[in-house]
XYZ file of C-alpha atoms in Angstrom:
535
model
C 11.332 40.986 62.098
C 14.288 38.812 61.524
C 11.434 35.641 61.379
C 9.518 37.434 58.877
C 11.964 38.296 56.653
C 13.251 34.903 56.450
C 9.952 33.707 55.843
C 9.823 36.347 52.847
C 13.262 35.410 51.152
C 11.681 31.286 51.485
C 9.006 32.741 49.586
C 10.879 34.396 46.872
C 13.245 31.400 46.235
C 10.619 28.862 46.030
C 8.484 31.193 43.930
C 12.363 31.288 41.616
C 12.002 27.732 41.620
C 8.941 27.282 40.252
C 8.859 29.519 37.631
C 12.153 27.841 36.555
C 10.247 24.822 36.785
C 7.104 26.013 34.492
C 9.757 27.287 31.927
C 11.132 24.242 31.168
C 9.735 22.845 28.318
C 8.907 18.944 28.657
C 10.909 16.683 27.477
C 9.862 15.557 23.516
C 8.057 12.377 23.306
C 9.931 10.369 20.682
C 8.269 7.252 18.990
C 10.791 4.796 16.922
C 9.596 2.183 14.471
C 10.963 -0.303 12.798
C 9.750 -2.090 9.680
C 11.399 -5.299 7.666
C 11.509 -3.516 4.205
C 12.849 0.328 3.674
C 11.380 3.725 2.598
C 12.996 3.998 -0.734
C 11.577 7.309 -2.313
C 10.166 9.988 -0.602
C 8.035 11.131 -3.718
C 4.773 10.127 -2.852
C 4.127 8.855 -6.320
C 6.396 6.457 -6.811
C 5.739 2.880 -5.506
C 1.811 1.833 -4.985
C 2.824 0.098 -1.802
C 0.895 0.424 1.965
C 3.881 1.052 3.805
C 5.257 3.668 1.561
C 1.661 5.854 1.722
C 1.329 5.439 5.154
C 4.620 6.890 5.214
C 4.233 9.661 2.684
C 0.487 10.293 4.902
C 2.381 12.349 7.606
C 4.151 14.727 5.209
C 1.829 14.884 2.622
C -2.049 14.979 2.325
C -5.033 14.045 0.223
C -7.701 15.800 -1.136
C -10.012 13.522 0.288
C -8.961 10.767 3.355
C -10.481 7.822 5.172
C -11.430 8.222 8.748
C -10.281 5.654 11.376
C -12.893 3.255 10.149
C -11.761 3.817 6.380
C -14.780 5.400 5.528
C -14.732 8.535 3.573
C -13.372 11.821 5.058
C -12.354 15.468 4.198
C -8.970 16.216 3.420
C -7.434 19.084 1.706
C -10.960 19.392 0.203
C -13.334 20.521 2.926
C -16.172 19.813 0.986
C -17.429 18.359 -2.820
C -20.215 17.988 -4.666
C -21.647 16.783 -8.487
C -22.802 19.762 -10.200
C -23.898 17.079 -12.840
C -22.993 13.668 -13.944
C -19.665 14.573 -15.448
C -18.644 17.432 -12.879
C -17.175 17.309 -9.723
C -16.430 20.505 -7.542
C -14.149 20.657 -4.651
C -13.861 22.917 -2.056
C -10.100 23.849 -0.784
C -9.429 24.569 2.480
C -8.364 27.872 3.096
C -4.563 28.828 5.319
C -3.000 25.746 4.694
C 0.455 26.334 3.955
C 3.222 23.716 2.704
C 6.056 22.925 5.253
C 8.123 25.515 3.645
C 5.671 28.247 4.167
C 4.027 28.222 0.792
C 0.167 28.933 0.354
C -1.718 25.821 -0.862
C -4.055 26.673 -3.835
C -5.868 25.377 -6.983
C -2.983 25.516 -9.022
C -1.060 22.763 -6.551
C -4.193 20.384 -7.515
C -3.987 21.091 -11.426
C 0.134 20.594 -11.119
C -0.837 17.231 -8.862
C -3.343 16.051 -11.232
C -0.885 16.256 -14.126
C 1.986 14.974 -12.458
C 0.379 11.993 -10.945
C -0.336 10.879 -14.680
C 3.126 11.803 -15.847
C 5.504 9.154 -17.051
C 6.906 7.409 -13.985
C 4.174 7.490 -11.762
C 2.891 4.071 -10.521
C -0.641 5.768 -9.362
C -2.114 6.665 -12.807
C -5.255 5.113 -12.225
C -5.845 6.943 -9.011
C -7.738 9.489 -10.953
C -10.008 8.324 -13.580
C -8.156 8.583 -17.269
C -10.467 10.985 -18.832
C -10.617 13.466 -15.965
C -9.536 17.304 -16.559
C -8.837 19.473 -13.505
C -10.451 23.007 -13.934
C -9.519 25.713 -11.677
C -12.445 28.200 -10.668
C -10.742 30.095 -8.127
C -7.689 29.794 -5.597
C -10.150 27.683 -3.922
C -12.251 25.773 -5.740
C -11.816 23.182 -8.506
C -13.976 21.246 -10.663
C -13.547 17.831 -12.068
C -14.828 17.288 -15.418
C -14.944 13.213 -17.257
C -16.476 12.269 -20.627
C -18.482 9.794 -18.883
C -20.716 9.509 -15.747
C -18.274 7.635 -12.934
C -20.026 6.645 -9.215
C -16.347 5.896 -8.182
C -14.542 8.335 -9.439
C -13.321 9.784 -5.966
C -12.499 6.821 -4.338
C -8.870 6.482 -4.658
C -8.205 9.933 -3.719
C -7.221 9.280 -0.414
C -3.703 8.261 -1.491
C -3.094 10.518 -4.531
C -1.201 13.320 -2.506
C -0.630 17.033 -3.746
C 2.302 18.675 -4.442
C 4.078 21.949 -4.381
C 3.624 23.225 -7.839
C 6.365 25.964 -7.077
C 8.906 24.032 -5.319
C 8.874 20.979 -7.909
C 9.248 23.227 -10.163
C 12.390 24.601 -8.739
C 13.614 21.852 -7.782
C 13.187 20.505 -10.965
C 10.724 17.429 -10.106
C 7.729 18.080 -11.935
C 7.730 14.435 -12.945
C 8.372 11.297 -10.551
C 11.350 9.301 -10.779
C 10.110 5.561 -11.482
C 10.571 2.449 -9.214
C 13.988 1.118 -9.873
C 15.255 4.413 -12.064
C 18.664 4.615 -12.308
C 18.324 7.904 -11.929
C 16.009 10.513 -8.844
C 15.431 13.853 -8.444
C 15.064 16.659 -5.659
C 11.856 14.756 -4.421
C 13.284 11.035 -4.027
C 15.066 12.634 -1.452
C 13.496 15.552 -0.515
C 9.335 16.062 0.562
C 7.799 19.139 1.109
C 3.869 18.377 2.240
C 1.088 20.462 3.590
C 0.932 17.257 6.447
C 1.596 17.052 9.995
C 5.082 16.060 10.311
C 8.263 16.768 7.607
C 11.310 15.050 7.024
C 14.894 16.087 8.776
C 16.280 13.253 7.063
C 16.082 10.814 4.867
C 18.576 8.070 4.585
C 16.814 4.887 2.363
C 18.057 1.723 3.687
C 18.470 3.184 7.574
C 16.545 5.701 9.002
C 13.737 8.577 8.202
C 13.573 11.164 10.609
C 10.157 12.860 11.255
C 9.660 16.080 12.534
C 5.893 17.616 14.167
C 4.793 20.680 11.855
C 4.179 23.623 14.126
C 2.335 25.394 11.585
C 0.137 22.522 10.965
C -3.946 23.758 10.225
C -5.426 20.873 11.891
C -5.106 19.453 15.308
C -4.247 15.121 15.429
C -4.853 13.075 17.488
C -0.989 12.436 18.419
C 1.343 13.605 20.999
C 4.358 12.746 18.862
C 7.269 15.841 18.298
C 9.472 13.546 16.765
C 9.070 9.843 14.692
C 12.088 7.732 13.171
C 11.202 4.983 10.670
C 14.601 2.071 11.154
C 15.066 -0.623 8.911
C 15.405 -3.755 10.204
C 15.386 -6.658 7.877
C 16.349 -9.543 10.455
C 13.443 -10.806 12.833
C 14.984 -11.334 15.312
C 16.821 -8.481 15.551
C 13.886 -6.413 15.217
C 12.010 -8.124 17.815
C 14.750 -7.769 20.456
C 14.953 -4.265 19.938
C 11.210 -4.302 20.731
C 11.649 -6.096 23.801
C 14.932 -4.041 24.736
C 12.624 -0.798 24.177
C 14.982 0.532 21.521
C 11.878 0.528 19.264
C 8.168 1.260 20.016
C 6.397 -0.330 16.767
C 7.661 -3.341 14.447
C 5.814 -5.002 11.532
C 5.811 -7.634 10.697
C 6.040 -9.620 13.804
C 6.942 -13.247 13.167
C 4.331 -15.660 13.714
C 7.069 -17.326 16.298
C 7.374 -14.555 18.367
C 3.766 -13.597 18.750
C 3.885 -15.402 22.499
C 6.947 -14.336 23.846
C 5.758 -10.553 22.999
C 2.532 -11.382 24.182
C 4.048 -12.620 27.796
C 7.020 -9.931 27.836
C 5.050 -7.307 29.657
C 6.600 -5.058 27.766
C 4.490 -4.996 24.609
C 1.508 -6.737 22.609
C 0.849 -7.928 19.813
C -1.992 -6.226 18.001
C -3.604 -8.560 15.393
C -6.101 -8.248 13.232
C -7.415 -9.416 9.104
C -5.685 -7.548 7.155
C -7.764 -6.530 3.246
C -4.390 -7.586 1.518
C -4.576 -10.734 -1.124
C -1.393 -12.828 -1.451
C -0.855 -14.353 -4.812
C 0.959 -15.958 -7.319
C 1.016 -14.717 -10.925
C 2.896 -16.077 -14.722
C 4.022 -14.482 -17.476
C 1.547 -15.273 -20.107
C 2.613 -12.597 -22.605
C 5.935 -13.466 -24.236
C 6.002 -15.876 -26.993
C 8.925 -17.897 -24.770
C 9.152 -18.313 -21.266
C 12.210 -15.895 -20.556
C 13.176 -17.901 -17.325
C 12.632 -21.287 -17.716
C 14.150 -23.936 -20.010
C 11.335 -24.381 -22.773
C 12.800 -22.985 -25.733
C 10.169 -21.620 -28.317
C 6.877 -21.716 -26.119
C 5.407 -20.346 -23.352
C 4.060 -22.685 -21.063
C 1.964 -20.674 -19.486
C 0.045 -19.783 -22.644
C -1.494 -23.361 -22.040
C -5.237 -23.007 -19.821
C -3.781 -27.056 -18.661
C -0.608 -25.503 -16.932
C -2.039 -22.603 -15.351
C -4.606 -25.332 -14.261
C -2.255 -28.022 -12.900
C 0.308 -25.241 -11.106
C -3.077 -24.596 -9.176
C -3.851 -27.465 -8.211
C -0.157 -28.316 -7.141
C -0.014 -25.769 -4.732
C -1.656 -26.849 -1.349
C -3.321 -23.749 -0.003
C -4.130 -25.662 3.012
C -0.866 -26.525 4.028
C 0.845 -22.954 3.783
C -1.988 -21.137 5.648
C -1.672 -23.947 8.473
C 2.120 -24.455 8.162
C 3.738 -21.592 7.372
C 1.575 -18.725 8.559
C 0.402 -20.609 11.749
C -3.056 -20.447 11.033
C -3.100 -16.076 10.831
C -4.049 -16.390 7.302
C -7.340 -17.327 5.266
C -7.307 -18.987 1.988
C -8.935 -17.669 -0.738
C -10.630 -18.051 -3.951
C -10.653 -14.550 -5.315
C -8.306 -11.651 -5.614
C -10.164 -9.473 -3.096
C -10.740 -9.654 0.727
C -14.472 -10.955 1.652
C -15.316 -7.670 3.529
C -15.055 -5.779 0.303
C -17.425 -7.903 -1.669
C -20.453 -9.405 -0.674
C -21.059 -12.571 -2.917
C -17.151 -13.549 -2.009
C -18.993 -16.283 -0.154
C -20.002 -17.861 -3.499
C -17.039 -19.532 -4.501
C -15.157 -21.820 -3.593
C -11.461 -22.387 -4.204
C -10.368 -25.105 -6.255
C -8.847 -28.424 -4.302
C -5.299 -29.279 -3.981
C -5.094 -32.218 -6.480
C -1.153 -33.347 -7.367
C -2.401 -35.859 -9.084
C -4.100 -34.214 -11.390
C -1.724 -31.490 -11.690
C 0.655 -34.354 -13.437
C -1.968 -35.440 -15.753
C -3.159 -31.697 -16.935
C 0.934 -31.091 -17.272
C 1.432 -34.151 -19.406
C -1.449 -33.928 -21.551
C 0.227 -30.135 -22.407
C 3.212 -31.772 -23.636
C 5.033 -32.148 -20.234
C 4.877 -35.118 -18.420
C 8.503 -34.493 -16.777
C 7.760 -30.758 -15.964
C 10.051 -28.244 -16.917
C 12.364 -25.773 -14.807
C 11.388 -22.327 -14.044
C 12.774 -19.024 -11.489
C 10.256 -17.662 -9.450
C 10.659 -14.223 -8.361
C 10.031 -13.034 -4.299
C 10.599 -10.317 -2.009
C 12.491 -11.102 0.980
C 11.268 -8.356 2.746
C 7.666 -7.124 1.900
C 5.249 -9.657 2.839
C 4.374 -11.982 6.434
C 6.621 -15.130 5.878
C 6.947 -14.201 2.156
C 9.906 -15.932 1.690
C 8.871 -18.821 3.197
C 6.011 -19.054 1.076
C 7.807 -19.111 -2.228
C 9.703 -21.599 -0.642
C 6.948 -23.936 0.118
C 5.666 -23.100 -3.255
C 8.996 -24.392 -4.865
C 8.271 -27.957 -2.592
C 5.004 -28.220 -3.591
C 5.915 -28.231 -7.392
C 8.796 -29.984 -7.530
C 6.059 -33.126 -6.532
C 4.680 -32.899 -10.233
C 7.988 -32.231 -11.946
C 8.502 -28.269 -12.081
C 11.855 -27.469 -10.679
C 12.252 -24.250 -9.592
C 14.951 -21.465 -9.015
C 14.195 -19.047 -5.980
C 15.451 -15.725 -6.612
C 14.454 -14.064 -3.592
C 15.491 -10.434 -3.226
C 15.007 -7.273 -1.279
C 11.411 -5.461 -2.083
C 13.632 -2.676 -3.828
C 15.542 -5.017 -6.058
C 11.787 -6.870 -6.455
C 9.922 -4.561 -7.311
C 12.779 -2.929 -10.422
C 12.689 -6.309 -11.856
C 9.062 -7.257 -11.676
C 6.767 -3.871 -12.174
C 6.614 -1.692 -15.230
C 8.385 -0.876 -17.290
C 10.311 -3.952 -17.150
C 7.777 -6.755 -16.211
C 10.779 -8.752 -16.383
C 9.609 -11.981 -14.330
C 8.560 -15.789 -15.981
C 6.893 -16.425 -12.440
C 5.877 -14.227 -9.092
C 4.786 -13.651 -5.922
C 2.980 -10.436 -4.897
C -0.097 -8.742 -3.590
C -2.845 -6.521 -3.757
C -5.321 -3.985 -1.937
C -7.486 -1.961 -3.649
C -6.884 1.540 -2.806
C -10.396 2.193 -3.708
C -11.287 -0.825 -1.274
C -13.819 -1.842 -4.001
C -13.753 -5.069 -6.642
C -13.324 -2.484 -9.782
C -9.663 -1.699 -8.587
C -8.527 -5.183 -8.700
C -10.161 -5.961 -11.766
C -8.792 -2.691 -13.717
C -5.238 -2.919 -12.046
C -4.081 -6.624 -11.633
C -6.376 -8.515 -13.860
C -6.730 -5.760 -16.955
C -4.959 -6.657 -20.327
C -2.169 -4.389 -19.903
C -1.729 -1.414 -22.081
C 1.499 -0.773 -22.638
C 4.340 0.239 -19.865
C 3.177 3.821 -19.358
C 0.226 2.846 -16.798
C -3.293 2.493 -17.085
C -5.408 -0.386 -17.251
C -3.122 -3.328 -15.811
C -0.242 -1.117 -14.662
C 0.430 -4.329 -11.976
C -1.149 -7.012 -14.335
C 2.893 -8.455 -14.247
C 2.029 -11.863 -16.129
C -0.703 -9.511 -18.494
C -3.119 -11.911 -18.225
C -5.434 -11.096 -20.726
C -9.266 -11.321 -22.024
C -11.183 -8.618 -23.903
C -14.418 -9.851 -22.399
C -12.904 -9.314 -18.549
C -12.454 -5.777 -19.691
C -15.943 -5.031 -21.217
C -16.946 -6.291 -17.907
C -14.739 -4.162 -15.740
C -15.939 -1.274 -17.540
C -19.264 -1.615 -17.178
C -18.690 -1.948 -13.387
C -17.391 1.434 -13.498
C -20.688 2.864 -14.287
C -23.073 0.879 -13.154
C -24.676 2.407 -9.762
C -27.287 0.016 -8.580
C -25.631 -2.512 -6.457
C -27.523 -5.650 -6.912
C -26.698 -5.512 -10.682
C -23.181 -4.436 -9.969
C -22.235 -7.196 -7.760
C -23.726 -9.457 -10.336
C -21.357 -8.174 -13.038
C -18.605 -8.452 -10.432
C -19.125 -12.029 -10.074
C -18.857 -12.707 -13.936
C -15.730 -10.966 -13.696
C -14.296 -12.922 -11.168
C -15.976 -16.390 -12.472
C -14.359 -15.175 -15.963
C -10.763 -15.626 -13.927
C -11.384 -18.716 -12.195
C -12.479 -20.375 -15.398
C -9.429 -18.687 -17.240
C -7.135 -20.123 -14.411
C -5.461 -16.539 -14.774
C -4.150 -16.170 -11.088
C -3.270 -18.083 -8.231
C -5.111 -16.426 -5.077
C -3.621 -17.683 -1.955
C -4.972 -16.207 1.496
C -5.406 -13.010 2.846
C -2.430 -12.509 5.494
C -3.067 -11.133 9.154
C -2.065 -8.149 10.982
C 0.085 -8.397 13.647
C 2.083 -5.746 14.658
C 4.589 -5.309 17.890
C 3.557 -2.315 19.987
C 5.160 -1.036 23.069
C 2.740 -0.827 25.842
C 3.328 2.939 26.799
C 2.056 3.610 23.003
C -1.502 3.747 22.083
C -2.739 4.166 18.305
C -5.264 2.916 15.305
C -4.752 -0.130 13.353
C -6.689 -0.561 10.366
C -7.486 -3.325 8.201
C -5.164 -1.387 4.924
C -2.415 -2.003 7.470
C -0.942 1.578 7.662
C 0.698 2.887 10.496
C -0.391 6.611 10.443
C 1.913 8.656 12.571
C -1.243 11.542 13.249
C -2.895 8.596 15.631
C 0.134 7.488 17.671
C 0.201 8.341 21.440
C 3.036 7.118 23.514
C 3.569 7.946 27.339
C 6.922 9.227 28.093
C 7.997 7.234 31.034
C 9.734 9.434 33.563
């Protein structure tokens, strides 16, 4: 008796134990990333930038999304369809709620489509300018345009809806511009209908994401909790890869790719990326504002725009400076998004005559000039503007580098200051198609209020380019539109209104206990990360 009721109290206790055991919840898997620039605003209309609506992607959500392989997916819409030429109607889905418990419905969409359009926004032409947004019901919304429009929908995927009731209480019902002096409630604040929220938010250092319990979908992530650092040195960020302080960095230095690689601790995952590196000039004002040609603008001369071309060796950077994980280009748009990119050809480095097209203009000694860069935004940036300030000073321009955080960059260079003589930047169409880029960057720019070449900085500017560009918009059979797409980019090219450089590379630092999707827009979406907790 005595054996047996030993063996009954074992029982008891280890059946205690293991119920104690099944009620303790597992530990949270935590993922921390790093990335060179910051998170500035948390309203997911301010800045036009990947990192930033990646970032803004796991709190807030689209009516329509791109699927791992950036084609077109449902989002907040379950469904659409064109009633006619000039109507769209979208579906909502139904029990989605906002993080703080709010019901999503039509109304959010009409508030989103008017706030996305309101002064301060810097993604205007993410829904075409002549669209109205028509509620039917709490669930259904129509689209209406003056004019038929193929494309209409596809920048949607990074025009995010708002709360209607809680920007209106909080008293954001417009954004707060890039560089205001002023924010409100939602620089700081974000209340999505998307997988994660924000616990906290401070720009500069750290942003804190939570998992949304309450979230309608399932994702493809394990995550509970994700915190963005900022870490503007390189090799500060890569040692806290190595060290396993972080789990994610971008951009990894071209330097460093090896040692990751043979660490054993992480990888390198590298891949084209659809961005376009380039170099724009002010070819608006009268006078050069920073430069020492008083009266005249320079750049106003087809000879200069020519010869600063043909200074800059292409070649050279993508070989030097990126270590060969770049491609030069001729156009403003990667080759995967257009298929007659193959047709041209870029222009050759030629110093030489880059001092004869400068001296014929009236400027056989050059001039001086500041170029503007971020410090923080692009792979080698920095170093690029600085092998574009050697390259020049061989035919006589002498250049001042201002190179500054992307913050500080992007206030002085974007609407509504445009205040730059001569630039480096970037572009992806959000629409991933050629009409983007030639409506955005290459436009003649109306005004500071958005629109048509809301990022043209230099407003480069021909009518004809325009006519073009709109035509594009309409025209749906593809031979003829990739026809009229190639006028618009030979119209450039014979303009010498840009400076394409190269499409950079992906390469991101991963930790090898994470797992998740890299595409070619170069956004690190939180929903497809998957790390294993090491015990």
């Amino acid at each position: 008796m005595r054996n047996i009721s030993f063996f009954l109290a074992s029982c008891v206790l280890l059946i205690g134990i293991g119920g104690a055991r099944s009620q303790t919840p597992p530990p949270k898997v935590k993922f921390n990333f790093a990335y060179k620039g910051d998170l500035k605003s948390l309203d997911p209309y301010t800045l036009k930038e990947s990192f930033a609506i990646a970032m803004h992607s796991a709190v807030y959500e689209t009516l329509i999304s791109r699927d791992k392989d950036l084609r077109i997916a449902p989002g907040l819409a379950e469904s659409w369809e064109t009633l006619e030429p000039t109507r769209w109607r979208f579906k909502l889905r139904r029990n989605v709620k906002f993080h703080d418990g709010a019901d999503f419905t039509a109304d959010d969409v009409i508030f989103s489509a008017t706030r996305v359009r309101a002064p301060g926004s810097n993604f205007k032409t993410n829904i075409p300018e002549d669209a109205e947004f028509v509620k039917v019901d709490d669930h259904t919304v129509d689209m209406l345009l003056k004019k038929p429009n193929p494309i209409a929908i596809n920048q949607f995927n990074s025009w995010f809806i708002m709360s209607k009731t809680w920007s209106e209480k909080n008293s954001s019902t417009t954004p707060a511009a890039v560089g205001a002096t002023t924010s409100n409630h939602a620089t700081l604040n974000a209340n999505g209908t998307g997988p994660f929220s924000v616990s906290e938010h401070l720009p500069g250092v750290r942003t804190v994401f939570k998992r949304n319990a309450s979230y309608w979908d399932k994702i493809d992530s394990n995550l509970d909790e994700a915190t963005l650092h900022t870490i503007e040195n390189d090799a500060t960020r890569v040692a806290a890869l190595l060290s396993g302080d972080v789990d994610w960095i971008d951009p990894v230095p071209s330097q460093d790719v090896q040692r990751i690689q043979s660490s054993g601790k992480a990888v390198v995952l590298a891949g084209p990326e659809l961005r376009t590196i380039y170099i724009g000039m002010d070819q608006y004002r009268d006078e050069l504002k920073y430069s020492d040609v008083m009266g005249s603008n320079p750049f106003k001369d087809i000879r200069v725009r020519e010869a600063f071309f043909r200074a800059i060796d292409e070649d050279a950077i993508v070989n030097k400076v990126m270590r060969g994980d770049a491609t030069a280009t001729a156009l403003l748009i990667a080759p995967s998004l257009y298929s007659r990119s193959t047709e041209f050809k870029r222009p050759g480095h030629d110093p030489l005559r880059a001092k004869a097209l400068l001296s014929e203009a009236g400027f056989p000694n050059g001039f001086s000039l500041v170029m503007d860069c971020a410090s923080d935004r692009y792979v080698n940036g920095e170093a690029i503007c600085q092998a574009v300030v050697s390259m020049l000073s061989r035919v006589g321009i002498k250049i001042t580098l201002n190179s500054q955080p992307k913050a500080k960059f992007f206030t002085k260079v974007l609407a509504p200051a445009y205040d730059t003589s001569f630039y480096l930047l970037s572009w992806m169409p959000s629409s991933l198609d050629a009409h983007n880029v030639l409506y955005e960057v290459m436009g003649c720019r109306m005004g500071t209020t958005g629109g048509r070449g809301s990022w043209n900085v230099g407003n480069y500017c021909n009518p004809n380019l325009d006519k073009i560009t709109d035509t594009i918009e309409l025209e749906t059979d593809i031979s003829k539109r990739d026809a009229l797409i190639k006028d618009a980019f030979q119209t450039i090219i014979s303009d010498w209104g840009v400076i394409p450089l190269h499409q950079q590379s992906i390469a991101w630092g991963v930790s090898k206990n994470v797992s998740l999707v890299q595409r070619p827009d170069n956004e690190l979406l939180l929903y497809w990360v998957v790390k294993k907790n090491e015990m």
